[in-house]
Amino acid sequence: MVDWNGNSKKMRINEMSQVRFSSVPECLLSSLEFVDIKSTILGFAVEMKVARYFLQNSTILKKLTICLHDHAIQDDFVKKLLEISRRSITCEVVVLGMVKTIENMSSLSLTGLSN
């Protein structure tokens, strides 16, 4: 399991915007099953980049859990998140803290989406 806390004082906004992934570690390919992003996502590009990295590179990922805070960006963020192709066809994306219901976004599915 991977826990990421984007609220860490050690990771300032300038540092977060420069997050780069140059390679995929073997453990990510072969054994990572759960990712829980515990910080509240505010729609920053770096959060999307981190989520995209795990979804596109984790071959046996079962669940990616994230929390949305700002209802103004929820629909757009979730739509972009669900458009990301997934390496694991069984990966479930769980979005917590949404003010609007998922049923209001009838064209989107939060589980089993694979592009």
Short mmCIF file of C-alpha atoms in Angstrom, two decimals:
data_model
loop_
_atom_site.label_atom_id
_atom_site.label_comp_id
_atom_site.label_asym_id
_atom_site.label_seq_id
_atom_site.Cartn_x
_atom_site.Cartn_y
_atom_site.Cartn_z
CA MET A 1 0.00 0.00 0.00
CA VAL A 2 1.20 3.50 -0.80
CA ASP A 3 0.06 6.51 1.22
CA TRP A 4 0.77 9.97 -0.17
CA ASN A 5 0.25 13.12 1.84
CA GLY A 6 0.44 16.16 -0.42
CA ASN A 7 -0.12 18.44 2.56
CA SER A 8 3.37 17.75 3.90
CA LYS A 9 5.27 20.93 4.71
CA LYS A 10 8.30 19.31 3.13
CA MET A 11 6.53 19.32 -0.24
CA ARG A 12 5.90 22.92 -1.09
CA ILE A 13 3.85 23.89 -4.15
CA ASN A 14 6.95 24.73 -6.23
CA GLU A 15 8.49 21.36 -5.43
CA MET A 16 5.23 19.54 -6.15
CA SER A 17 4.92 21.11 -9.61
CA GLN A 18 8.32 19.65 -10.49
CA VAL A 19 7.42 16.04 -9.68
CA ARG A 20 8.88 13.83 -12.41
CA PHE A 21 8.75 10.09 -12.86
CA SER A 22 11.60 8.75 -14.94
CA SER A 23 11.14 5.02 -14.45
CA VAL A 24 8.73 2.48 -13.04
CA PRO A 25 10.08 0.40 -10.13
CA GLU A 26 9.61 -3.37 -10.36
CA CYS A 27 7.57 -3.44 -7.13
CA LEU A 28 5.04 -1.11 -8.75
CA LEU A 29 4.66 -3.48 -11.66
CA SER A 30 4.46 -6.69 -9.67
CA SER A 31 3.07 -6.08 -6.18
CA LEU A 32 1.30 -2.74 -5.62
CA GLU A 33 -2.40 -3.40 -5.03
CA PHE A 34 -3.70 -0.34 -3.15
CA VAL A 35 -2.97 3.40 -3.33
CA ASP A 36 -4.60 5.74 -0.83
CA ILE A 37 -4.04 9.45 -1.43
CA LYS A 38 -4.97 10.83 1.98
CA SER A 39 -4.46 14.52 1.38
CA THR A 40 -7.45 16.45 0.14
CA ILE A 41 -7.13 16.93 -3.59
CA LEU A 42 -7.78 20.47 -4.69
CA GLY A 43 -7.46 19.85 -8.42
CA PHE A 44 -3.77 20.62 -8.73
CA ALA A 45 -2.05 19.16 -11.76
CA VAL A 46 0.44 17.31 -9.56
CA GLU A 47 -2.32 15.26 -7.92
CA MET A 48 -3.58 14.25 -11.36
CA LYS A 49 -0.02 13.42 -12.36
CA VAL A 50 0.42 11.16 -9.31
CA ALA A 51 -2.93 9.43 -9.89
CA ARG A 52 -2.13 8.99 -13.60
CA TYR A 53 1.27 7.48 -12.75
CA PHE A 54 -0.23 4.80 -10.53
CA LEU A 55 -3.16 4.03 -12.85
CA GLN A 56 -0.99 3.73 -15.95
CA ASN A 57 1.89 1.79 -14.40
CA SER A 58 0.51 -0.54 -11.71
CA THR A 59 -0.27 -3.87 -13.36
CA ILE A 60 -2.13 -5.43 -10.42
CA LEU A 61 -3.56 -2.29 -8.79
CA LYS A 62 -6.91 -3.14 -7.22
CA LYS A 63 -7.93 0.22 -5.78
CA LEU A 64 -6.90 3.87 -5.99
CA THR A 65 -8.61 6.03 -3.35
CA ILE A 66 -8.56 9.83 -3.47
CA CYS A 67 -10.40 12.64 -1.69
CA LEU A 68 -11.85 15.71 -3.39
CA HIS A 69 -12.39 18.87 -1.39
CA ASP A 70 -13.50 21.68 -3.70
CA HIS A 71 -16.89 20.92 -5.25
CA ALA A 72 -16.19 23.43 -8.04
CA ILE A 73 -13.54 21.16 -9.57
CA GLN A 74 -15.11 17.80 -8.76
CA ASP A 75 -16.85 17.05 -12.04
CA ASP A 76 -13.90 18.13 -14.18
CA PHE A 77 -11.32 16.36 -12.02
CA VAL A 78 -13.31 13.11 -11.88
CA LYS A 79 -13.96 13.20 -15.63
CA LYS A 80 -10.24 13.63 -16.36
CA LEU A 81 -9.35 10.97 -13.80
CA LEU A 82 -11.71 8.44 -15.38
CA GLU A 83 -10.34 9.15 -18.86
CA ILE A 84 -6.90 7.90 -17.81
CA SER A 85 -6.09 4.52 -19.30
CA ARG A 86 -5.42 1.86 -16.68
CA ARG A 87 -2.81 -0.83 -16.80
CA SER A 88 -4.86 -2.98 -14.41
CA ILE A 89 -8.26 -3.69 -15.94
CA THR A 90 -9.69 -4.55 -12.51
CA CYS A 91 -8.62 -1.32 -10.80
CA GLU A 92 -11.36 0.47 -8.87
CA VAL A 93 -11.16 4.24 -8.40
CA VAL A 94 -12.79 5.44 -5.19
CA VAL A 95 -13.50 9.15 -4.83
CA LEU A 96 -14.27 10.39 -1.30
CA GLY A 97 -15.64 13.68 -0.04
CA MET A 98 -17.73 14.61 -3.03
CA VAL A 99 -20.62 17.01 -2.45
CA LYS A 100 -22.41 16.08 -5.65
CA THR A 101 -23.49 12.50 -6.15
CA ILE A 102 -21.89 10.31 -8.74
CA GLU A 103 -25.33 9.55 -10.18
CA ASN A 104 -25.40 13.15 -11.44
CA MET A 105 -22.57 12.21 -13.78
CA SER A 106 -24.45 9.40 -15.50
CA SER A 107 -21.97 9.00 -18.34
CA LEU A 108 -19.11 8.16 -15.96
CA SER A 109 -18.29 4.97 -14.11
CA LEU A 110 -15.99 4.79 -11.11
CA THR A 111 -15.26 1.09 -11.22
CA GLY A 112 -13.90 -1.24 -13.85
CA LEU A 113 -13.08 1.45 -16.40
CA SER A 114 -10.29 0.47 -18.73
CA ASN A 115 -9.23 2.42 -21.82
#
